[in-house]
Amino acid sequence: MVGVGTWDIGGETVQESVRAGLDAGYAHVDTAEGYKNEAEIGEALADYDREDVFLTSKVLPKHLDYESVIEACEASLDRLGTDYLDLYLVHWPNPATSIRETMNAMATLHDQGKIRNVGVSNFSAYQLGAAQHVADVPIAVNQIEYHPWNTQDQVVEFCRDTDTVVEAAAPLGRTEVFGDDVIQDLAEQYDKSPAQIILKWAVENDVVVLPKSSSPEHVRQNLALFDWELDAADRERIDAIEREQAVYDTGVNDWDDDTYGISQ
């Protein structure tokens, strides 16, 4: 339910974060080829029992044709120093590539034992439904931007209806939500950090959270969620926050950038 997020950190910093998480009791690490830190994470993971870690990576949208999915996965496995991923996600939908072709490649990787679960990320309900319709292997996860300022209720409801696990990317709104008056008030009331209040709220909503921190102390704090509870009325206060603000999933894309690389 709580994983080590690794977006935008690399080198020794990401290794310290991963090690701090695993030493504190995390069993879930989330990365992606686009994060450009898989090799460093692989070095950190080498010190731990592979079977004790639920490891996720993602394929960039510019690599969603059949052959490129296979090649991207094998490259991620090589960098991570493992022969399988517990979960492999389509990082973003790519409207220029057939989702059927992508899902066929995912099924091949699954059949080969290179990935144990298939998922998507940043998919709308419409896009997820289309992917589910053509996928030979169940789509286990949709990782989306989810926090008190962007709850994406329609997507979450569709995921619930189709037995798809919701994972929260940027569950802390990249720290922007920390300043919300309700979050500040509850942090003082419960004597917890704003991050702990937000993460607890998400976990109690059955959403897997993937907080990122470059601070080992904060990594440990972010896992300290399971010996206390939010009152129902306080959860409702967070639910009732009237603000819709995405911090990254804004729907505006540069089709020529390194993420998509869609040629004309």
Short mmCIF file of C-alpha atoms in Angstrom, two decimals:
data_model
loop_
_atom_site.label_atom_id
_atom_site.label_comp_id
_atom_site.label_asym_id
_atom_site.label_seq_id
_atom_site.Cartn_x
_atom_site.Cartn_y
_atom_site.Cartn_z
CA MET A 1 0.00 0.00 0.00
CA VAL A 2 2.99 2.34 0.45
CA GLY A 3 5.85 2.32 -2.04
CA VAL A 4 9.09 4.21 -2.44
CA GLY A 5 8.55 6.75 -5.20
CA THR A 6 11.68 7.66 -7.16
CA TRP A 7 10.66 10.31 -9.69
CA ASP A 8 13.20 13.11 -10.16
CA ILE A 9 15.90 11.68 -7.89
CA GLY A 10 19.00 9.80 -8.97
CA GLY A 11 22.56 8.88 -8.09
CA GLU A 12 23.40 8.28 -4.45
CA THR A 13 20.25 10.16 -3.41
CA VAL A 14 17.88 7.60 -4.92
CA GLN A 15 19.99 4.76 -3.54
CA GLU A 16 19.79 6.24 -0.03
CA SER A 17 16.03 6.68 -0.42
CA VAL A 18 15.49 3.08 -1.59
CA ARG A 19 17.72 1.65 1.13
CA ALA A 20 16.05 3.76 3.82
CA GLY A 21 12.66 2.54 2.64
CA LEU A 22 13.53 -1.13 2.48
CA ASP A 23 15.29 -0.96 5.85
CA ALA A 24 12.20 0.72 7.36
CA GLY A 25 9.89 -2.00 6.09
CA TYR A 26 8.73 -0.88 2.66
CA ALA A 27 8.28 -3.76 0.23
CA HIS A 28 7.43 -1.75 -2.89
CA VAL A 29 9.71 0.34 -5.13
CA ASP A 30 8.42 2.31 -8.13
CA THR A 31 10.60 3.55 -10.98
CA ALA A 32 10.49 4.01 -14.76
CA GLU A 33 12.82 4.09 -17.73
CA GLY A 34 11.92 7.77 -18.01
CA TYR A 35 13.20 8.47 -14.49
CA LYS A 36 16.72 7.55 -15.66
CA ASN A 37 17.61 6.03 -12.29
CA GLU A 38 17.04 2.31 -12.85
CA ALA A 39 20.75 1.44 -12.81
CA GLU A 40 21.27 3.16 -9.46
CA ILE A 41 18.17 1.49 -8.02
CA GLY A 42 19.43 -1.85 -9.30
CA GLU A 43 22.67 -1.37 -7.39
CA ALA A 44 20.73 -0.64 -4.20
CA LEU A 45 18.40 -3.62 -4.68
CA ALA A 46 21.36 -5.97 -5.07
CA ASP A 47 21.80 -5.81 -1.29
CA TYR A 48 18.30 -7.21 -0.64
CA ASP A 49 16.38 -10.40 -1.34
CA ARG A 50 14.65 -9.83 -4.68
CA GLU A 51 11.58 -11.82 -3.63
CA ASP A 52 11.00 -9.37 -0.75
CA VAL A 53 10.58 -6.39 -3.07
CA PHE A 54 7.58 -5.60 -5.27
CA LEU A 55 9.33 -3.81 -8.14
CA THR A 56 7.59 -1.62 -10.70
CA SER A 57 8.90 0.06 -13.82
CA LYS A 58 7.27 1.79 -16.78
CA VAL A 59 7.71 2.02 -20.54
CA LEU A 60 7.80 5.46 -22.15
CA PRO A 61 5.01 6.33 -24.61
CA LYS A 62 7.52 6.66 -27.45
CA HIS A 63 8.26 2.92 -27.03
CA LEU A 64 4.71 1.53 -27.26
CA ASP A 65 4.95 -0.30 -30.58
CA TYR A 66 5.31 -4.07 -30.13
CA GLU A 67 9.06 -4.47 -30.62
CA SER A 68 9.93 -1.34 -28.67
CA VAL A 69 7.92 -2.48 -25.62
CA ILE A 70 9.87 -5.75 -25.58
CA GLU A 71 13.21 -3.96 -26.01
CA ALA A 72 12.39 -1.31 -23.39
CA CYS A 73 11.40 -3.93 -20.82
CA GLU A 74 14.54 -5.97 -21.41
CA ALA A 75 16.66 -2.82 -21.06
CA SER A 76 14.92 -1.96 -17.79
CA LEU A 77 15.51 -5.47 -16.48
CA ASP A 78 19.19 -5.20 -17.37
CA ARG A 79 19.59 -1.83 -15.65
CA LEU A 80 17.71 -3.03 -12.56
CA GLY A 81 19.73 -6.24 -12.36
CA THR A 82 16.72 -8.53 -12.26
CA ASP A 83 15.08 -11.07 -14.54
CA TYR A 84 11.48 -10.02 -13.85
CA LEU A 85 9.31 -7.09 -12.84
CA ASP A 86 6.39 -7.49 -10.47
CA LEU A 87 4.54 -4.77 -12.37
CA TYR A 88 5.18 -3.11 -15.73
CA LEU A 89 3.20 -0.02 -16.67
CA VAL A 90 2.49 1.97 -19.79
CA HIS A 91 3.75 5.29 -18.44
CA TRP A 92 1.42 7.48 -20.52
CA PRO A 93 -1.09 6.69 -23.26
CA ASN A 94 0.16 7.41 -26.76
CA PRO A 95 -2.62 8.21 -29.25
CA ALA A 96 -0.24 7.61 -32.17
CA THR A 97 0.30 3.93 -31.33
CA SER A 98 -2.33 1.18 -31.24
CA ILE A 99 -3.07 0.14 -27.66
CA ARG A 100 -3.75 -3.36 -29.01
CA GLU A 101 -0.15 -3.56 -30.23
CA THR A 102 1.12 -2.41 -26.82
CA MET A 103 -1.05 -4.89 -24.93
CA ASN A 104 0.04 -7.73 -27.21
CA ALA A 105 3.65 -6.97 -26.29
CA MET A 106 2.71 -6.89 -22.61
CA ALA A 107 1.09 -10.32 -22.98
CA THR A 108 4.27 -11.68 -24.59
CA LEU A 109 6.40 -10.35 -21.73
CA HIS A 110 3.95 -11.86 -19.25
CA ASP A 111 4.03 -15.23 -20.99
CA GLN A 112 7.84 -15.14 -20.92
CA GLY A 113 7.82 -14.52 -17.16
CA LYS A 114 9.54 -11.15 -17.51
CA ILE A 115 6.61 -9.29 -15.98
CA ARG A 116 4.19 -10.67 -13.41
CA ASN A 117 1.51 -7.98 -13.68
CA VAL A 118 0.48 -5.53 -16.40
CA GLY A 119 -0.70 -2.01 -15.73
CA VAL A 120 -1.12 1.47 -17.13
CA SER A 121 -0.47 4.96 -15.85
CA ASN A 122 -2.20 8.29 -16.43
CA PHE A 123 -5.07 6.63 -18.32
CA SER A 124 -8.54 8.14 -18.34
CA ALA A 125 -11.55 5.88 -17.81
CA TYR A 126 -12.10 5.89 -21.58
CA GLN A 127 -8.49 4.92 -22.31
CA LEU A 128 -8.45 2.26 -19.59
CA GLY A 129 -11.65 0.73 -20.90
CA ALA A 130 -10.21 0.50 -24.41
CA ALA A 131 -7.01 -1.11 -23.12
CA GLN A 132 -8.97 -3.61 -21.04
CA HIS A 133 -11.06 -4.54 -24.06
CA VAL A 134 -8.05 -5.65 -26.13
CA ALA A 135 -5.73 -6.95 -23.39
CA ASP A 136 -5.13 -10.68 -23.08
CA VAL A 137 -3.67 -10.22 -19.59
CA PRO A 138 -5.74 -8.38 -16.94
CA ILE A 139 -4.76 -4.77 -16.36
CA ALA A 140 -4.02 -4.81 -12.64
CA VAL A 141 -3.23 -1.15 -11.97
CA ASN A 142 -3.88 2.38 -13.15
CA GLN A 143 -1.34 4.76 -11.61
CA ILE A 144 -2.72 8.30 -11.74
CA GLU A 145 -2.22 11.69 -10.18
CA TYR A 146 -4.25 11.46 -6.98
CA HIS A 147 -4.21 13.75 -3.96
CA PRO A 148 -6.71 15.97 -2.10
CA TRP A 149 -6.53 18.61 -4.84
CA ASN A 150 -7.00 16.13 -7.68
CA THR A 151 -9.08 13.08 -6.77
CA GLN A 152 -10.12 12.15 -10.34
CA ASP A 153 -13.38 10.67 -9.09
CA GLN A 154 -14.59 9.42 -12.49
CA VAL A 155 -11.35 7.50 -13.15
CA VAL A 156 -11.26 6.07 -9.62
CA GLU A 157 -14.89 4.93 -9.85
CA PHE A 158 -14.22 3.18 -13.17
CA CYS A 159 -11.17 1.47 -11.68
CA ARG A 160 -13.26 0.26 -8.75
CA ASP A 161 -15.94 -1.07 -11.11
CA THR A 162 -13.34 -3.02 -13.13
CA ASP A 163 -11.24 -4.34 -10.21
CA THR A 164 -8.29 -2.18 -11.17
CA VAL A 165 -6.03 -1.05 -8.33
CA VAL A 166 -5.57 2.70 -8.10
CA GLU A 167 -2.02 3.89 -7.38
CA ALA A 168 -1.35 7.51 -6.49
CA ALA A 169 1.51 9.12 -8.33
CA ALA A 170 2.41 12.43 -6.70
CA PRO A 171 0.21 11.52 -3.69
CA LEU A 172 1.44 14.62 -1.87
CA GLY A 173 0.74 16.93 -4.80
CA ARG A 174 4.51 17.40 -5.00
CA THR A 175 4.25 19.06 -1.55
CA GLU A 176 1.91 21.78 -2.83
CA VAL A 177 -1.00 20.34 -0.83
CA PHE A 178 0.94 20.68 2.44
CA GLY A 179 -0.21 24.29 2.76
CA ASP A 180 -3.91 23.50 2.50
CA ASP A 181 -5.75 24.85 5.57
CA VAL A 182 -7.57 21.57 6.24
CA ILE A 183 -4.36 19.54 6.00
CA GLN A 184 -2.52 21.98 8.26
CA ASP A 185 -5.31 21.87 10.84
CA LEU A 186 -5.44 18.06 10.88
CA ALA A 187 -1.66 17.76 11.08
CA GLU A 188 -1.73 19.85 14.25
CA GLN A 189 -4.76 17.99 15.63
CA TYR A 190 -3.21 14.54 15.15
CA ASP A 191 0.38 15.62 15.83
CA LYS A 192 1.43 14.24 12.45
CA SER A 193 3.18 15.72 9.46
CA PRO A 194 1.04 17.05 6.58
CA ALA A 195 2.47 14.22 4.46
CA GLN A 196 1.28 11.60 6.95
CA ILE A 197 -2.23 13.08 7.02
CA ILE A 198 -2.48 13.06 3.21
CA LEU A 199 -1.04 9.55 2.83
CA LYS A 200 -3.26 8.15 5.58
CA TRP A 201 -6.33 9.62 3.88
CA ALA A 202 -5.37 8.00 0.57
CA VAL A 203 -4.58 4.61 2.12
CA GLU A 204 -7.90 4.62 3.95
CA ASN A 205 -9.49 5.25 0.54
CA ASP A 206 -7.82 2.00 -0.66
CA VAL A 207 -5.37 3.86 -2.87
CA VAL A 208 -1.74 2.70 -3.06
CA VAL A 209 0.59 5.64 -2.42
CA LEU A 210 4.06 6.20 -3.87
CA PRO A 211 5.53 9.17 -2.01
CA LYS A 212 8.93 10.40 -3.12
CA SER A 213 11.46 11.88 -0.74
CA SER A 214 15.18 12.50 -0.92
CA SER A 215 15.27 12.53 2.90
CA PRO A 216 15.67 9.11 4.58
CA GLU A 217 13.91 10.52 7.65
CA HIS A 218 10.88 11.52 5.59
CA VAL A 219 10.94 8.14 3.82
CA ARG A 220 10.61 6.47 7.21
CA GLN A 221 7.90 8.89 8.37
CA ASN A 222 5.85 8.24 5.25
CA LEU A 223 5.48 4.59 6.23
CA ALA A 224 4.36 5.33 9.80
CA LEU A 225 0.67 5.16 8.93
CA PHE A 226 -0.62 1.90 10.34
CA ASP A 227 -0.84 2.41 14.10
CA TRP A 228 -3.38 5.26 14.01
CA GLU A 229 -6.55 6.20 12.14
CA LEU A 230 -8.31 9.28 10.86
CA ASP A 231 -11.77 9.86 12.24
CA ALA A 232 -14.48 9.48 9.60
CA ALA A 233 -15.44 13.13 10.02
CA ASP A 234 -11.87 14.20 9.37
CA ARG A 235 -11.63 12.04 6.25
CA GLU A 236 -14.79 13.76 5.06
CA ARG A 237 -13.19 17.15 5.67
CA ILE A 238 -10.39 16.18 3.28
CA ASP A 239 -12.88 14.74 0.79
CA ALA A 240 -14.75 18.05 0.87
CA ILE A 241 -11.75 20.23 -0.04
CA GLU A 242 -13.02 22.34 -2.92
CA ARG A 243 -9.99 22.69 -5.12
CA GLU A 244 -9.13 21.02 -8.39
CA GLN A 245 -5.48 21.51 -9.20
CA ALA A 246 -3.31 19.03 -11.07
CA VAL A 247 0.41 19.28 -10.43
CA TYR A 248 1.56 17.28 -13.45
CA ASP A 249 -1.29 15.57 -15.34
CA THR A 250 -2.41 18.74 -17.08
CA GLY A 251 -3.32 17.26 -20.45
CA VAL A 252 -0.81 19.47 -22.29
CA ASN A 253 1.89 17.49 -24.08
CA ASP A 254 4.85 18.29 -26.28
CA TRP A 255 4.64 15.52 -28.83
CA ASP A 256 8.24 16.02 -29.95
CA ASP A 257 9.86 15.86 -26.51
CA ASP A 258 11.95 13.00 -25.16
CA THR A 259 8.94 11.38 -23.50
CA TYR A 260 6.81 10.94 -26.61
CA GLY A 261 9.21 11.35 -29.51
CA ILE A 262 6.38 10.90 -31.99
CA SER A 263 7.76 11.42 -35.48
CA GLN A 264 5.65 13.15 -38.12
#
